[in-house]
GROMACS .gro file of C-alpha atoms in nm:
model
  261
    1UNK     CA    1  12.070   9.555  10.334
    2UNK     CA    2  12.093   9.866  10.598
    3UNK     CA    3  11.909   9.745  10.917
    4UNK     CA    4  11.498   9.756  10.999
    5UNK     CA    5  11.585  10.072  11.241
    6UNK     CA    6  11.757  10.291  10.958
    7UNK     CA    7  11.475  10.179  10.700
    8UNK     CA    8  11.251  10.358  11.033
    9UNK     CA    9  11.427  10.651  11.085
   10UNK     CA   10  11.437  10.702  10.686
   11UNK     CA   11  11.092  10.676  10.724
   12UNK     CA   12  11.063  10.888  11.041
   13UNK     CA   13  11.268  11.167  10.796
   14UNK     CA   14  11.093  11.156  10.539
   15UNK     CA   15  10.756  11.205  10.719
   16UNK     CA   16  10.871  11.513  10.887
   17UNK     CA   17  10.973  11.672  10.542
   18UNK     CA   18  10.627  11.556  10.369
   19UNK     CA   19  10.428  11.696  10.713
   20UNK     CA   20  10.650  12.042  10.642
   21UNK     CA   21  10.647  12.083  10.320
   22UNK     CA   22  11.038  12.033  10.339
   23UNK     CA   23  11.326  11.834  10.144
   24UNK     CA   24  11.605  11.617  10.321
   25UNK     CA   25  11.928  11.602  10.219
   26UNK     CA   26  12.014  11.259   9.985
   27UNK     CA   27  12.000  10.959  10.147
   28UNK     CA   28  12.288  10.838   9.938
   29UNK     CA   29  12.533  11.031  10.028
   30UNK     CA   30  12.429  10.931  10.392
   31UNK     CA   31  12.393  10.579  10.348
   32UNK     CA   32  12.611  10.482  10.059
   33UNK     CA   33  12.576  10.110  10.087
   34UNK     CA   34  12.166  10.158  10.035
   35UNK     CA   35  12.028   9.985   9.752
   36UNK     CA   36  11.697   9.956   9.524
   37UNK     CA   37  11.571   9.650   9.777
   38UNK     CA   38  11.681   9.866  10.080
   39UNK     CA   39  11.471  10.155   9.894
   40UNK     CA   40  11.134   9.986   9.798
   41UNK     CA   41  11.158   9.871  10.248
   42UNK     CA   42  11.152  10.279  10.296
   43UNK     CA   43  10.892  10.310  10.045
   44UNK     CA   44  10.694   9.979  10.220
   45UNK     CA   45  10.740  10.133  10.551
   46UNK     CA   46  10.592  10.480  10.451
   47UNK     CA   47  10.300  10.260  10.243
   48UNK     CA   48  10.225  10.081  10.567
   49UNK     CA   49  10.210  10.421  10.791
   50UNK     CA   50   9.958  10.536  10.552
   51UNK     CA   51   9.715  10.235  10.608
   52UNK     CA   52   9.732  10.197  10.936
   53UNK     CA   53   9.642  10.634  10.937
   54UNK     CA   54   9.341  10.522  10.796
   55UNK     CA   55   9.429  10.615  10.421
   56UNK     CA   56   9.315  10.377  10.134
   57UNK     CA   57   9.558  10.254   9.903
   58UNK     CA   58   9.392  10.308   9.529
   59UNK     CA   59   9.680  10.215   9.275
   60UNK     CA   60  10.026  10.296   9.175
   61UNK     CA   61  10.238  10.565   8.993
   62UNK     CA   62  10.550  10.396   8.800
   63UNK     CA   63  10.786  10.639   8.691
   64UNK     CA   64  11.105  10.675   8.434
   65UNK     CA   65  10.991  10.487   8.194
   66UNK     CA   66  11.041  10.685   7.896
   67UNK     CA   67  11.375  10.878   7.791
   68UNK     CA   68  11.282  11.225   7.787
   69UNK     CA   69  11.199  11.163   8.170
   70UNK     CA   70  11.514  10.906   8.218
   71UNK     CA   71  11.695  11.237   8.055
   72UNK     CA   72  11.562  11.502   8.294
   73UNK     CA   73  11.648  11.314   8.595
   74UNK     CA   74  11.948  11.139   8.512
   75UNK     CA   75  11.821  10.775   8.618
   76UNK     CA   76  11.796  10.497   8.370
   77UNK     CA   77  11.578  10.278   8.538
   78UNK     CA   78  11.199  10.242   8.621
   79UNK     CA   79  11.051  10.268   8.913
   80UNK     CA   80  10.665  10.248   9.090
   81UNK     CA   81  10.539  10.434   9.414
   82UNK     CA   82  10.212  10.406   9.604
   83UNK     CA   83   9.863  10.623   9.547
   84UNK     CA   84   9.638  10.683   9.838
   85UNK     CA   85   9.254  10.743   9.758
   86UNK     CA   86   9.356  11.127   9.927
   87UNK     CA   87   9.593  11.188   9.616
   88UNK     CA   88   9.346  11.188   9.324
   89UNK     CA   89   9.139  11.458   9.215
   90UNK     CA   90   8.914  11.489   8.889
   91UNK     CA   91   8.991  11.722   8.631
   92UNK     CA   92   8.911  12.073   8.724
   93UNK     CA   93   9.039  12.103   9.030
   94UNK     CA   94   9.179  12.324   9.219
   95UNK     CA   95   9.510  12.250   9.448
   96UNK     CA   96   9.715  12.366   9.739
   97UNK     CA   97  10.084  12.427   9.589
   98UNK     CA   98  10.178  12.417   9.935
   99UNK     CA   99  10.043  12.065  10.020
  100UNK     CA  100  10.380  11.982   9.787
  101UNK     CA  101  10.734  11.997   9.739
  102UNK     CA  102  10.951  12.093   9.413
  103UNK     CA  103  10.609  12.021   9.244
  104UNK     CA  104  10.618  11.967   8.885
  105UNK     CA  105  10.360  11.838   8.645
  106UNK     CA  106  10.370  11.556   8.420
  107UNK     CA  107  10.187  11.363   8.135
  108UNK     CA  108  10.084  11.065   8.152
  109UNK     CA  109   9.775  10.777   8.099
  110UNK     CA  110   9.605  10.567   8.361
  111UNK     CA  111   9.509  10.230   8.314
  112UNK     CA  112   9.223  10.122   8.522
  113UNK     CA  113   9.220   9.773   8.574
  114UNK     CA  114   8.915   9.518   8.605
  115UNK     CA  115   9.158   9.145   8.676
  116UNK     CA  116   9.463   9.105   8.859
  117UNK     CA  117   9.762   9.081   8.658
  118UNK     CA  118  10.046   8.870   8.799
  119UNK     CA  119  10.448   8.886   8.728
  120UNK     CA  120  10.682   8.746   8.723
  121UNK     CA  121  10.577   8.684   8.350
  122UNK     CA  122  10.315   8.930   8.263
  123UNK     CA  123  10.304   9.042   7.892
  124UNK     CA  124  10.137   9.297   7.705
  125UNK     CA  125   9.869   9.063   7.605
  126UNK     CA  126   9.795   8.960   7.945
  127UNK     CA  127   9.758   9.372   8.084
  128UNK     CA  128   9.565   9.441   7.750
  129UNK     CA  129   9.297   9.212   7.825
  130UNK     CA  130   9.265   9.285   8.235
  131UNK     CA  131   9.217   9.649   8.187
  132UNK     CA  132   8.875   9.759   8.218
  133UNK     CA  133   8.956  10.152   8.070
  134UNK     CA  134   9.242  10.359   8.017
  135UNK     CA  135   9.185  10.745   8.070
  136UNK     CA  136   9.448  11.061   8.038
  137UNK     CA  137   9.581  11.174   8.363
  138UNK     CA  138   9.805  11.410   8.464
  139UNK     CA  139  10.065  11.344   8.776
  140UNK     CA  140  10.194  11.592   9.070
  141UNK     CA  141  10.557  11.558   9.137
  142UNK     CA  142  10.655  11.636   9.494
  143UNK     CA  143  11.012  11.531   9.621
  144UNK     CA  144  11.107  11.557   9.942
  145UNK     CA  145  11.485  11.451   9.920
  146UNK     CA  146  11.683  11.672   9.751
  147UNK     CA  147  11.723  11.691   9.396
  148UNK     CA  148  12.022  11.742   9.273
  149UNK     CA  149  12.233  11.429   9.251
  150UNK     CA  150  11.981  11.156   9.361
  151UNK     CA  151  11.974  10.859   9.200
  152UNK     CA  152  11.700  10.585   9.180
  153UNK     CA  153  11.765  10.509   9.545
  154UNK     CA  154  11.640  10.834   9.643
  155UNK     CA  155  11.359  10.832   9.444
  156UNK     CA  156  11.250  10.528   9.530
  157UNK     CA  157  11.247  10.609   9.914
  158UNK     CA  158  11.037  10.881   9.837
  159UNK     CA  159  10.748  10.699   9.740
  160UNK     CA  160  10.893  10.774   9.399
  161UNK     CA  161  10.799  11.157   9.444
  162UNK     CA  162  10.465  11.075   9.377
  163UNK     CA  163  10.277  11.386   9.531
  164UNK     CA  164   9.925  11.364   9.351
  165UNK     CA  165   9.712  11.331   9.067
  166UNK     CA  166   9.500  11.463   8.822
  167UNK     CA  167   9.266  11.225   8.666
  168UNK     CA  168   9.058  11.337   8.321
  169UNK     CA  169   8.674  11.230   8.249
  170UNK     CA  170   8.741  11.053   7.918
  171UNK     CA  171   8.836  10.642   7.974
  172UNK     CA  172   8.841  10.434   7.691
  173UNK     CA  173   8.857  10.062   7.601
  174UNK     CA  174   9.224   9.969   7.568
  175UNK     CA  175   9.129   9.839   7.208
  176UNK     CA  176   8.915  10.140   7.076
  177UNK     CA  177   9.261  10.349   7.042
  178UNK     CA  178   9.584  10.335   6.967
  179UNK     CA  179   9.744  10.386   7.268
  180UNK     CA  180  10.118  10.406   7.123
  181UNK     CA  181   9.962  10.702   6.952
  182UNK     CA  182   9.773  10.912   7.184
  183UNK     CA  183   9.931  11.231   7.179
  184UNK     CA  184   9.871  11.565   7.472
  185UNK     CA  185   9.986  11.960   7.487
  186UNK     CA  186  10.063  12.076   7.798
  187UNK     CA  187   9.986  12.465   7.891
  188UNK     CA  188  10.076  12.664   8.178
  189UNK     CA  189   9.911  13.005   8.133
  190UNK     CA  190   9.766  12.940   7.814
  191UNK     CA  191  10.153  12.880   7.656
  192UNK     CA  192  10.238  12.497   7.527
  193UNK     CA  193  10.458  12.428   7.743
  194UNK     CA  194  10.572  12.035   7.628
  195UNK     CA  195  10.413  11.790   7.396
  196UNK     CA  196  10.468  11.430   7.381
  197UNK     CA  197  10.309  11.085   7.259
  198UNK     CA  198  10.244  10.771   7.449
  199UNK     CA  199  10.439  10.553   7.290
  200UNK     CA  200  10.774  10.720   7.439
  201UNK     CA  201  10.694  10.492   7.720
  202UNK     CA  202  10.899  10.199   7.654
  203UNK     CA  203  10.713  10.179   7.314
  204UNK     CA  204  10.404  10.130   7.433
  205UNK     CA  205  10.232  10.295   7.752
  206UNK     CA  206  10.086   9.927   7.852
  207UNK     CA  207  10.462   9.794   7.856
  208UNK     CA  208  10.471  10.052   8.170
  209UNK     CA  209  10.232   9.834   8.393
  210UNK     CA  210  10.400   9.496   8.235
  211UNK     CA  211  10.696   9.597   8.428
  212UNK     CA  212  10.522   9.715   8.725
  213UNK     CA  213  10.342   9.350   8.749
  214UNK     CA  214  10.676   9.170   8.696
  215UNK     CA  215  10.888   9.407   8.926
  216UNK     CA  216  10.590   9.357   9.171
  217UNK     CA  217  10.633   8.992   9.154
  218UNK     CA  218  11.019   9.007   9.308
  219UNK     CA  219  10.843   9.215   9.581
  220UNK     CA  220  10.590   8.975   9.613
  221UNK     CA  221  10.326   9.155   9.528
  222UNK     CA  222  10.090   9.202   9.226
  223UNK     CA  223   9.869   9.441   9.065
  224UNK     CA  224   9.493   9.381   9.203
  225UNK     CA  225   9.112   9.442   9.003
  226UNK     CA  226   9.005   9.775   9.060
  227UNK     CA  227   9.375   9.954   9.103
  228UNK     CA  228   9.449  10.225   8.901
  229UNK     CA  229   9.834  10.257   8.749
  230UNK     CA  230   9.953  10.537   8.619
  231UNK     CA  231  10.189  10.436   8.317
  232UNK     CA  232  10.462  10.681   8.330
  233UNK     CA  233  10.516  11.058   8.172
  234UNK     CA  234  10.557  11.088   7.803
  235UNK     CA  235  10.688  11.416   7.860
  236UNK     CA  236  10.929  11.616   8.103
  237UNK     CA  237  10.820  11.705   8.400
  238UNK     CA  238  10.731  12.084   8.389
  239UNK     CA  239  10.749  12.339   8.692
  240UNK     CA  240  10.463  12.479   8.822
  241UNK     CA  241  10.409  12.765   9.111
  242UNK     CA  242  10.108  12.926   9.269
  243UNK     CA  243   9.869  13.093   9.058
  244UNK     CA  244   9.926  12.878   8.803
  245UNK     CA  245   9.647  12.700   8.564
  246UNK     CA  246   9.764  12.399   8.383
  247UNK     CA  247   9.618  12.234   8.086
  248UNK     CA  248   9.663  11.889   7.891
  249UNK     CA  249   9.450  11.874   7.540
  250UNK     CA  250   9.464  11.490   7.428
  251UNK     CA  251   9.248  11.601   7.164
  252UNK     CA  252   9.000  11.299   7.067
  253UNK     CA  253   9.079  11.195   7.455
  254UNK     CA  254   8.944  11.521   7.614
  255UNK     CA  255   9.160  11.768   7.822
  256UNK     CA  256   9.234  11.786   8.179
  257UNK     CA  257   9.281  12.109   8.384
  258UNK     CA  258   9.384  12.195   8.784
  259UNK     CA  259   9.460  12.548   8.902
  260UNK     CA  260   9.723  12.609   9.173
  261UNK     CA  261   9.684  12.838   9.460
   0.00000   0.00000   0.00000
């Protein structure tokens, strides 16, 4: 474990570059004994910062979980990150490119959950039946460590590079569809841009917040009524810049749209 001041000046670092818009170099290559644990303290440090600032915590944003994204980034293994209330905005909106960094879009569903659900031996059964809707969302990458050549310890400390996200107006009961087969376009400009299915995520998009509950659980921590998880991308994450206007069609699900400016 690196010692409680570097997990604060990590912290200190990585506030700066989210405050200017700005990326810090890899913390790997600066700190190569840091691990996953030594990560998730950044990430817990940063979380903490937030609520005391007055923000309220709303959910969380698990990432890698499905190969196209484990692909595009070069990391194998899951991960999760915190969502402030100040991060989600409904369908339609529009959004400061500038409030980010290296901001990319990605794919994904929320699950909205009405029970706790508790690791370390959560199953799909168990998430199934304590979520209260599930509903198409899109998610705002913004890294502020570098990206070429991080691994999951970077990622990690950077609350996972969860910038934002879009959330759409169509939830549905976990049983009324077949969530392994809920399928999205994503435009920029009016062009498909990527396509994917739900079930790339670890064959099922549920199986996403099983292993959030259970990784929770080592953490100890666990997954609350009323937070809202976003599963993980079923597609690659796909650049956007100013001007832009992005659009996911889920078909039967609805469509969700943002503009950039």
């Amino acid at each position: 474990m690196i010692p409680a001041d570097t997990v604060t000046a990590i912290a200190d670092e990585l506030a700066v570059a989210e405050r200017d818009r700005t990326t810090v170099p890899l913390l790997t290559a600066r700190h190569p004994g840091m691990t996953v644990d030594d990560a998730y303290a950044v990430q817990r440090e940063w979380r903490r910062r937030g609520v005391a600032a007055g923000r309220r915590p709303v959910g969380r944003k698990i990432g890698l979980t499905s190969k196209v994204m484990q692909v595009a980034t070069g990391i194998d293994e899951p991960d999760y990150g915190a969502i402030f209330a100040d991060m989600v905005y409904p369908t339609g909106s529009v959004i400061e490119h500038g409030r980010f960094s290296n901001v990319r879009i990605e794919v994904e569903l929320a699950f909205r959950l009405a029970e706790p659900v508790d690791g370390p031996d959560a199953t799909l059964a168990d998430v199934l039946r304590a979520t209260e809707h599930v509903v198409p969302a899109l998610e705002i990458l913004s890294s502020r460590i570098a990206l070429e050549g991080r691994t999951i310890v970077d990622t990690i400390s950077d609350n996972a590079a969860m910038g934002a996200m879009v959330l759409g107006d169509t939830p549905v009961r976990p049983d009324d569809v077949d969530l392994r087969w809920v399928a999205a376009l994503l435009y920029r400009n009016g062009t498909v841009e990527e396509s994917g299915v739900a079930g790339a995520v670890l064959d099922h998009p549920a199986m996403g917040v099983v292993w959030l509950a259970n990784k929770l659980a080592q953490h100890g921590d666990r997954l609350e009524a009323g937070e809202l998880v976003l599963a993980g991308s079923f597609t690659r994450p796909l650049w956007v810049h100013p001007g832009d206007t992005v659009l996911a069609d889920y078909r039967d699900l609805g469509t969700i749209t943002c503009q950039f400016t």
